[in-house]
mmCIF file with all atom_site columns, C-alpha atoms in Angstrom:
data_model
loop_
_atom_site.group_PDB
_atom_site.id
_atom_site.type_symbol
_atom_site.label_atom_id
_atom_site.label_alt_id
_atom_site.label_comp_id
_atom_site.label_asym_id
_atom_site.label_entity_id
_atom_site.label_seq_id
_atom_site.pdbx_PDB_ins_code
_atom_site.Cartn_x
_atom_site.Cartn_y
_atom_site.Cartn_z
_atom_site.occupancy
_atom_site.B_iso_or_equiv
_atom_site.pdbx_formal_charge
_atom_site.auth_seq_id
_atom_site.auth_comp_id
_atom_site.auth_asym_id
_atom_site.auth_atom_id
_atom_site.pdbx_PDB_model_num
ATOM 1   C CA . UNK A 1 1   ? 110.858 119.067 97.428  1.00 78.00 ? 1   UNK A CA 1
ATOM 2   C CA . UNK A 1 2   ? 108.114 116.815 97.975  1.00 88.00 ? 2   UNK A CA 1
ATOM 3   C CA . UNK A 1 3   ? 105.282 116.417 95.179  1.00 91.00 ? 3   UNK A CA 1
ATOM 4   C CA . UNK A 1 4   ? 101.717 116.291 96.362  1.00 93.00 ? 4   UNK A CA 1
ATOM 5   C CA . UNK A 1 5   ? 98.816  114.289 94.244  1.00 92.00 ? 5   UNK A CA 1
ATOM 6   C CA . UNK A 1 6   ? 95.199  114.331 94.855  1.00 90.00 ? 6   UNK A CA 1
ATOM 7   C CA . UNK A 1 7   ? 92.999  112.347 93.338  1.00 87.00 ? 7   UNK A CA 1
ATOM 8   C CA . UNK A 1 8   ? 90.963  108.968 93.938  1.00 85.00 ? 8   UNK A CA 1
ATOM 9   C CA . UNK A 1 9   ? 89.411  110.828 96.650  1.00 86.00 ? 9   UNK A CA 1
ATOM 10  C CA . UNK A 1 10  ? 92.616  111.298 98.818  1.00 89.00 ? 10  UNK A CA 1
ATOM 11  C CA . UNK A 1 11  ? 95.603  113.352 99.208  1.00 91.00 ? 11  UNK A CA 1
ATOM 12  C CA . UNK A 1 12  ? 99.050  112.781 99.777  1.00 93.00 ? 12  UNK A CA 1
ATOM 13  C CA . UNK A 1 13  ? 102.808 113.686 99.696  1.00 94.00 ? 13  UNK A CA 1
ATOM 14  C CA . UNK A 1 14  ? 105.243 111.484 97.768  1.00 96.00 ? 14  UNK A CA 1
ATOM 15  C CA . UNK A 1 15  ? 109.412 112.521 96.288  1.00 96.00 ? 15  UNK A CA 1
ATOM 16  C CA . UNK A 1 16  ? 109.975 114.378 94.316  1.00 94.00 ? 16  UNK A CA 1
ATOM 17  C CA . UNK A 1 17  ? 112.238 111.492 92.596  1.00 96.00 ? 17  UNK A CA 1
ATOM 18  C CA . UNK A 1 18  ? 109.493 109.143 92.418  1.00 96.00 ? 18  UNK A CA 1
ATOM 19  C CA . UNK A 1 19  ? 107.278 108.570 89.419  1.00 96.00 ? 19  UNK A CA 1
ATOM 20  C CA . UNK A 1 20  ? 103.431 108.312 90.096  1.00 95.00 ? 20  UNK A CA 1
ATOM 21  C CA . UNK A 1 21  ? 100.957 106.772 87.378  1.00 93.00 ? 21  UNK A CA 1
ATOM 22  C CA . UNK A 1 22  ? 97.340  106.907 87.248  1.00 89.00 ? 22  UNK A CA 1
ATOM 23  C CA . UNK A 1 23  ? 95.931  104.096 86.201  1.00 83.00 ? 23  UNK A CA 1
ATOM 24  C CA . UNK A 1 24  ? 93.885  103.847 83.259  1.00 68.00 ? 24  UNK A CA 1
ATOM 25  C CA . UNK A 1 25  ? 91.652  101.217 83.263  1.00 71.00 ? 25  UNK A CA 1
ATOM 26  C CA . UNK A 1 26  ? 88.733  100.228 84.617  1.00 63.00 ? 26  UNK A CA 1
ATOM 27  C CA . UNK A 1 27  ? 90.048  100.061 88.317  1.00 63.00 ? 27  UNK A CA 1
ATOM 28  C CA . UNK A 1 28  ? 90.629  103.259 90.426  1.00 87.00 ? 28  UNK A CA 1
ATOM 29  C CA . UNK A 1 29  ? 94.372  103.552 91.287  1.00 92.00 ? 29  UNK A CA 1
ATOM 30  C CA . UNK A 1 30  ? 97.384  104.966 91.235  1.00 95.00 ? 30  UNK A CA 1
ATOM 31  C CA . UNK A 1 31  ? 101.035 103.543 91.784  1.00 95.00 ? 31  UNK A CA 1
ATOM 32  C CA . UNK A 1 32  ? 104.201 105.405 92.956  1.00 97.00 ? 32  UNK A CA 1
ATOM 33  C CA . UNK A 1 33  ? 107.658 103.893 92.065  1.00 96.00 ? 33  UNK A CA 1
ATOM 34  C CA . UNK A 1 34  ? 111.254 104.821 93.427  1.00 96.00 ? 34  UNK A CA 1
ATOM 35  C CA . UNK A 1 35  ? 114.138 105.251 91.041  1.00 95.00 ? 35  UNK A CA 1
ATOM 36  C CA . UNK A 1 36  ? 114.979 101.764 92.355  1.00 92.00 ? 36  UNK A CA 1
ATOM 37  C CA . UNK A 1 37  ? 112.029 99.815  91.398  1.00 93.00 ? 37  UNK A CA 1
ATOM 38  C CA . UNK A 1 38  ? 110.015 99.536  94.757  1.00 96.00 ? 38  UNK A CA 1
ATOM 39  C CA . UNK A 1 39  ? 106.526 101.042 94.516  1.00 96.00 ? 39  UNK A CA 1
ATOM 40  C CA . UNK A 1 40  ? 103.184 101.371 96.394  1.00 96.00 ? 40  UNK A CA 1
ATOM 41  C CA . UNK A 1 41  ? 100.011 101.293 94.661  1.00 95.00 ? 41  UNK A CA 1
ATOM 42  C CA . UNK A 1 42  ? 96.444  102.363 95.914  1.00 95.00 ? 42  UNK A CA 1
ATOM 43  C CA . UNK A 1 43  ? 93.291  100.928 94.346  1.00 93.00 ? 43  UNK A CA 1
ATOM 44  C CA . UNK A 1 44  ? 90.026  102.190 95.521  1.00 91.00 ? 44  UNK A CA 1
ATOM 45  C CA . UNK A 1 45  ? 86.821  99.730  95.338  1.00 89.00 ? 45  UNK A CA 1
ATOM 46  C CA . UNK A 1 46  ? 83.564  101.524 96.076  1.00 85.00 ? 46  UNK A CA 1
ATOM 47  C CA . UNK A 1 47  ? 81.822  97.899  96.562  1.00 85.00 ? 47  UNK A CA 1
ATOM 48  C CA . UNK A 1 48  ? 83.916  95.832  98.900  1.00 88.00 ? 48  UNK A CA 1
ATOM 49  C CA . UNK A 1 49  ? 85.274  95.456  102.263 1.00 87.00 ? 49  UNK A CA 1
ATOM 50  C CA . UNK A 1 50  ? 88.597  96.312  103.441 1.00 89.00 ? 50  UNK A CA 1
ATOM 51  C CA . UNK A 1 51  ? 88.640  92.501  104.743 1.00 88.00 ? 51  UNK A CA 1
ATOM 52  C CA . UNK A 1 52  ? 87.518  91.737  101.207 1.00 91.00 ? 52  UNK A CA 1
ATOM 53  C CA . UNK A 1 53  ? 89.772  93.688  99.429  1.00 91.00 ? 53  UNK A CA 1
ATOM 54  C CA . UNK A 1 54  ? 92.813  92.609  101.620 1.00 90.00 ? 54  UNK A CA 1
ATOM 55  C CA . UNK A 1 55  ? 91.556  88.996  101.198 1.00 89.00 ? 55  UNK A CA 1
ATOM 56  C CA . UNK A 1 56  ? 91.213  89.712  97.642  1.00 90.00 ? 56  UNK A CA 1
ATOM 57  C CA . UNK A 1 57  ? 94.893  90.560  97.027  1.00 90.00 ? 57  UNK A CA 1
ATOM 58  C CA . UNK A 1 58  ? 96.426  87.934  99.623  1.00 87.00 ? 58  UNK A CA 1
ATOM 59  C CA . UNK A 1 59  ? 94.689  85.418  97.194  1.00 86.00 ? 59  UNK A CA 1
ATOM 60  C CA . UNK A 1 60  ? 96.222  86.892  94.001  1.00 88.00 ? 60  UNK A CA 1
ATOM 61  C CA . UNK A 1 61  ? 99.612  86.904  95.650  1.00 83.00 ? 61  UNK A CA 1
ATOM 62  C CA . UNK A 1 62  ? 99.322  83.086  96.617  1.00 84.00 ? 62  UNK A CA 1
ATOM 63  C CA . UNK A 1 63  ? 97.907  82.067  93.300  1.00 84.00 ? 63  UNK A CA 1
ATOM 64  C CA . UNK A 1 64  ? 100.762 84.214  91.388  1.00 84.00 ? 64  UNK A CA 1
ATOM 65  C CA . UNK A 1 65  ? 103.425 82.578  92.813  1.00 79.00 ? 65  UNK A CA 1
ATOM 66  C CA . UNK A 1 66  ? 104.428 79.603  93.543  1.00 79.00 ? 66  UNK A CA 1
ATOM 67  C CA . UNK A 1 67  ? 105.953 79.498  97.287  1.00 87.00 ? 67  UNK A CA 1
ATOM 68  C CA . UNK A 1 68  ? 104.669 82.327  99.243  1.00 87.00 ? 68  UNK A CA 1
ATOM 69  C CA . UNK A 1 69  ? 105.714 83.421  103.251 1.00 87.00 ? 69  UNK A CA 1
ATOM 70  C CA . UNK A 1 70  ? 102.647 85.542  104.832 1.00 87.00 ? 70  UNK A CA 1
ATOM 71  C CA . UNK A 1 71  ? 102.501 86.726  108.332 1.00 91.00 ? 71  UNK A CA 1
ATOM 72  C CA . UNK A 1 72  ? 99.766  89.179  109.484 1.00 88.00 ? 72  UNK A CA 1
ATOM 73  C CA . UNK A 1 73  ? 100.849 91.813  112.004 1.00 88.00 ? 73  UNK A CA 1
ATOM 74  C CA . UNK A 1 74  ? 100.069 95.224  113.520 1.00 87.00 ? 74  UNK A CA 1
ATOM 75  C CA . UNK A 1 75  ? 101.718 98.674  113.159 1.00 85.00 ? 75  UNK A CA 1
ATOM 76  C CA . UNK A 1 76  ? 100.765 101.975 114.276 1.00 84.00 ? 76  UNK A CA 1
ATOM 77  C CA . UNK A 1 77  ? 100.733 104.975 111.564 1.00 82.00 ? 77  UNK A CA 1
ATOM 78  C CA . UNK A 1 78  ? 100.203 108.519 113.005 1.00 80.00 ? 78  UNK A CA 1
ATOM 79  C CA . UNK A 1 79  ? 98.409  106.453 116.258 1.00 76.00 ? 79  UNK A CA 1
ATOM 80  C CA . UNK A 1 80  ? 95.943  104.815 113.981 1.00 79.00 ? 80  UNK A CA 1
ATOM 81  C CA . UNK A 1 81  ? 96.023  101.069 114.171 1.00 83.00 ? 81  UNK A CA 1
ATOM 82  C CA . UNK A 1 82  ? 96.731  99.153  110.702 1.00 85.00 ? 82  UNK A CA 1
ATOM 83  C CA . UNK A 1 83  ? 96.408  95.132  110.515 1.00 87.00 ? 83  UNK A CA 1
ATOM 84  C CA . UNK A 1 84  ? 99.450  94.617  107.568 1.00 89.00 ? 84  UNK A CA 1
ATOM 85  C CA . UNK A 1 85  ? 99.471  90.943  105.731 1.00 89.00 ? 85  UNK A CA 1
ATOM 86  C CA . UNK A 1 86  ? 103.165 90.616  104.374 1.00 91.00 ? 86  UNK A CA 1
ATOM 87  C CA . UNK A 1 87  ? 104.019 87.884  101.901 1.00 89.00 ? 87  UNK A CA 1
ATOM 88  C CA . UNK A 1 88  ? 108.028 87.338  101.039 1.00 89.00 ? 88  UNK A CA 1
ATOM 89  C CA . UNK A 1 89  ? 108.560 85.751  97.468  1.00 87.00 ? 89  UNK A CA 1
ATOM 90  C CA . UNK A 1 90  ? 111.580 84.971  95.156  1.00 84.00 ? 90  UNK A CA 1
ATOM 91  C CA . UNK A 1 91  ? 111.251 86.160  92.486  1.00 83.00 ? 91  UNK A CA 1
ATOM 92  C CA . UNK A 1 92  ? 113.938 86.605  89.175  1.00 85.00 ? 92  UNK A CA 1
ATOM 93  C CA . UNK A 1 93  ? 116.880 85.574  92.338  1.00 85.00 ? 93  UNK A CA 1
ATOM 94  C CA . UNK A 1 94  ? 115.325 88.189  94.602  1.00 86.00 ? 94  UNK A CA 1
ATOM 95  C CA . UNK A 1 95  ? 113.355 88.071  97.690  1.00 90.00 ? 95  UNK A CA 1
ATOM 96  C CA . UNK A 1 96  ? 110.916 90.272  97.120  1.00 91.00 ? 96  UNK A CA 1
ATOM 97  C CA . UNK A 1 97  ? 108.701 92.276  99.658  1.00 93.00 ? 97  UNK A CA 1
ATOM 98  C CA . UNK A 1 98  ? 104.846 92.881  99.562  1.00 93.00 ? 98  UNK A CA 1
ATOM 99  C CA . UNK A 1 99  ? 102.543 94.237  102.304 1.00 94.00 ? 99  UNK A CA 1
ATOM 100 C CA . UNK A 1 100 ? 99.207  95.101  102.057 1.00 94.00 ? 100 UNK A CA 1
ATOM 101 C CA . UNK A 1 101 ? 96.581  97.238  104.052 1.00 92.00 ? 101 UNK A CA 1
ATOM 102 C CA . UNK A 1 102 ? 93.564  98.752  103.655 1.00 91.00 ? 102 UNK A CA 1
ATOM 103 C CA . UNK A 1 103 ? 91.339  101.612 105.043 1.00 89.00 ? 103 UNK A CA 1
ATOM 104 C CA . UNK A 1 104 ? 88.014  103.233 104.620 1.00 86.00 ? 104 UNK A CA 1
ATOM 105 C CA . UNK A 1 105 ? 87.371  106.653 103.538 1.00 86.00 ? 105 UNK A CA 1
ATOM 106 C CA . UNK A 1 106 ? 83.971  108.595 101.845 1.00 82.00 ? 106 UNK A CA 1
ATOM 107 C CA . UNK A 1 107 ? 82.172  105.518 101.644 1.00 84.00 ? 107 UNK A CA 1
ATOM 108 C CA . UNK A 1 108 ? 85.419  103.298 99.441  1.00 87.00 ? 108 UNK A CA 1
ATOM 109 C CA . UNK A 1 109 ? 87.795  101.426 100.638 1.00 91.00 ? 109 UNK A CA 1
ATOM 110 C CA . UNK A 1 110 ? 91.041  101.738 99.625  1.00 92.00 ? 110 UNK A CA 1
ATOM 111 C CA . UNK A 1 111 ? 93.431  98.772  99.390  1.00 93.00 ? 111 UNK A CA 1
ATOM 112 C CA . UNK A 1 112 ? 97.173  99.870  99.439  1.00 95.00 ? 112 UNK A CA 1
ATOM 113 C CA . UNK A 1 113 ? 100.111 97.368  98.486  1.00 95.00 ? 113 UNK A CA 1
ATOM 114 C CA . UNK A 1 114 ? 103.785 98.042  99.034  1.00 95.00 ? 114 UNK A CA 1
ATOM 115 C CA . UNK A 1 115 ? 106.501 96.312  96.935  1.00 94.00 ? 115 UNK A CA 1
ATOM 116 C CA . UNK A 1 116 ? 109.944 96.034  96.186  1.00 95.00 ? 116 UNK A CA 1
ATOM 117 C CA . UNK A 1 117 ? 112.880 93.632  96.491  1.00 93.00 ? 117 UNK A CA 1
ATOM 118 C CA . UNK A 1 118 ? 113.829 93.265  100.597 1.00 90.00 ? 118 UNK A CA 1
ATOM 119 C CA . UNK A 1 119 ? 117.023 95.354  100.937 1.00 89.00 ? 119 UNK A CA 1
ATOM 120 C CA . UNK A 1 120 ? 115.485 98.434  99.125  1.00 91.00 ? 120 UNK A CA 1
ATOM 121 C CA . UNK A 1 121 ? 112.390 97.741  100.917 1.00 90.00 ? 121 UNK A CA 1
ATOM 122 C CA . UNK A 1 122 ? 113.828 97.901  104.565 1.00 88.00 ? 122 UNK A CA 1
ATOM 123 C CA . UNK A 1 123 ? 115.539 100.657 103.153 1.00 93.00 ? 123 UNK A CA 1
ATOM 124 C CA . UNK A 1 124 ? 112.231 102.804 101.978 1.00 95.00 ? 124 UNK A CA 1
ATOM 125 C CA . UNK A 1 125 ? 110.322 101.729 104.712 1.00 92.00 ? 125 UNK A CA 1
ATOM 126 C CA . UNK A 1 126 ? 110.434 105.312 106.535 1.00 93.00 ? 126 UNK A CA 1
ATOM 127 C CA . UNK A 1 127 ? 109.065 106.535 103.387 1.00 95.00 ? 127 UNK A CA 1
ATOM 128 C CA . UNK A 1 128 ? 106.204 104.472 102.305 1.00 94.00 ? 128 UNK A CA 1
ATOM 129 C CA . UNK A 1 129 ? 105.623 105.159 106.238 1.00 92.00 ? 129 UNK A CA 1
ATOM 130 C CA . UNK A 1 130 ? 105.465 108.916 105.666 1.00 93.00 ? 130 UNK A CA 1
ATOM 131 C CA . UNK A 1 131 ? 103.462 108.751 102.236 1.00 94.00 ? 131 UNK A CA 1
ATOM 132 C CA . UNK A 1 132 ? 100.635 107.009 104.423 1.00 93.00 ? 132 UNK A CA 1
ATOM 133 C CA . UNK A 1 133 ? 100.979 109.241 106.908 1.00 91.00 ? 133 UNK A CA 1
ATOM 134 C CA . UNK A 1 134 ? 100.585 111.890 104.328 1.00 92.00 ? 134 UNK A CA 1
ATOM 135 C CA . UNK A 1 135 ? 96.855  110.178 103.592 1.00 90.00 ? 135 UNK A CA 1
ATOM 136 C CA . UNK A 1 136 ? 95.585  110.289 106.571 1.00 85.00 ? 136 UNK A CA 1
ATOM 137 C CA . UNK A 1 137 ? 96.968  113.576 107.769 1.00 82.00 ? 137 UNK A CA 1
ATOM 138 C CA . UNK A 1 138 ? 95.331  115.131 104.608 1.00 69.00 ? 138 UNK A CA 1
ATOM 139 C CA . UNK A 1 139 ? 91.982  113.111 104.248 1.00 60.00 ? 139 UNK A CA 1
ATOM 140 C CA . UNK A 1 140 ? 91.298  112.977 108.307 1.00 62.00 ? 140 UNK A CA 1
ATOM 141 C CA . UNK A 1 141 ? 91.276  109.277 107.972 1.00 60.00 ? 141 UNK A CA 1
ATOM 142 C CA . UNK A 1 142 ? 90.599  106.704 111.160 1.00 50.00 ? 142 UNK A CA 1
ATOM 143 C CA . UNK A 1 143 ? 92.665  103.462 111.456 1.00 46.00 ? 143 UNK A CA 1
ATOM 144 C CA . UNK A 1 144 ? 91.438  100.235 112.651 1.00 43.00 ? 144 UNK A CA 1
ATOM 145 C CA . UNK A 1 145 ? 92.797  96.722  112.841 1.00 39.00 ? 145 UNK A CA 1
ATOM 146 C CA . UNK A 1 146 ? 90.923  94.668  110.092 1.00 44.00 ? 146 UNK A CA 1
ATOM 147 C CA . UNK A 1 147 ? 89.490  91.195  111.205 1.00 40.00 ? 147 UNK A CA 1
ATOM 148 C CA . UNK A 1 148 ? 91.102  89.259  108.797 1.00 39.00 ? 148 UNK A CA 1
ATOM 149 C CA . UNK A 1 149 ? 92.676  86.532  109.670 1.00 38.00 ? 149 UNK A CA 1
ATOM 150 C CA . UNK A 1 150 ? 95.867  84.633  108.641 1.00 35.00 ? 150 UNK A CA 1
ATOM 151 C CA . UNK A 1 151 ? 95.416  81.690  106.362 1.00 38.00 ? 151 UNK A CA 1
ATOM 152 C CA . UNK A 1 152 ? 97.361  79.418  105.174 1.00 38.00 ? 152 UNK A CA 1
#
């Protein structure tokens, strides 16, 4: 049975074997893990961009690790348009996974990043696809294609 969560201004769906963690600090997020490690996390800033905030974690990424892989690309969710900036890693022996996106939504943006090692992340793909689609069902949200840009 699926678990639901609202907070942060949205809504959404997530399983009911996941574990979901509000984060404390001074940021506004939340993250949602599967039993295997691979989570998605969802930080709203009420001050930037969703180029900014995109731009902001692509950078964090790069300066994090040492060799990084990005490639920018498009994908449809629910019919809405989402630019996606995925960076492959090695990390601990394991190629790990991260893609990052970000929408609008009451006046905050809302930066979402999606992580795990490459085999369960093919894997959970579907369902990291559903949770999203769970947002935007719930919180009527509009897709669009950000204008950032790949850089090297």
């Amino acid at each position: 049975m699926p678990q639901h969560y609202a907070g942060l201004g949205i809504s959404l769906m997530y399983p009911d074997t996941w574990r979901i963690e509000e984060d404390t600090s001074d940021s506004l997020g939340i993250s949602i893990e599967s039993p295997g490690g691979a989570f998605m996390s969802i930080i709203c800033y009420p001050s930037l961009t969703p180029d900014e905030a995109i731009e902001n974690a692509r950078q964090a990424m790069l300066t994090e690790y040492e060799e990084v892989e990005t490639e920018t690309f498009t994908r449809a969710i629910l019919d809405r348009l989402f630019e996606i900036i995925s960076q492959r890693f090695v990390y601990l022996d394991f190629i790990i996974v991260s893609q990052i996106l970000s929408f609008t939504h009451a006046d905050s943006t809302y930066l979402v990043q999606i992580q795990g090692e490459d085999r369960e992340f093919d894997q959970l793909q579907p369902v990291f696809d559903a949770i999203l689609a769970s947002i935007f069902q719930a919180s009527r949200i509009e897709g669009r294609a950000s204008s950032v840009e790949h850089r090297s």
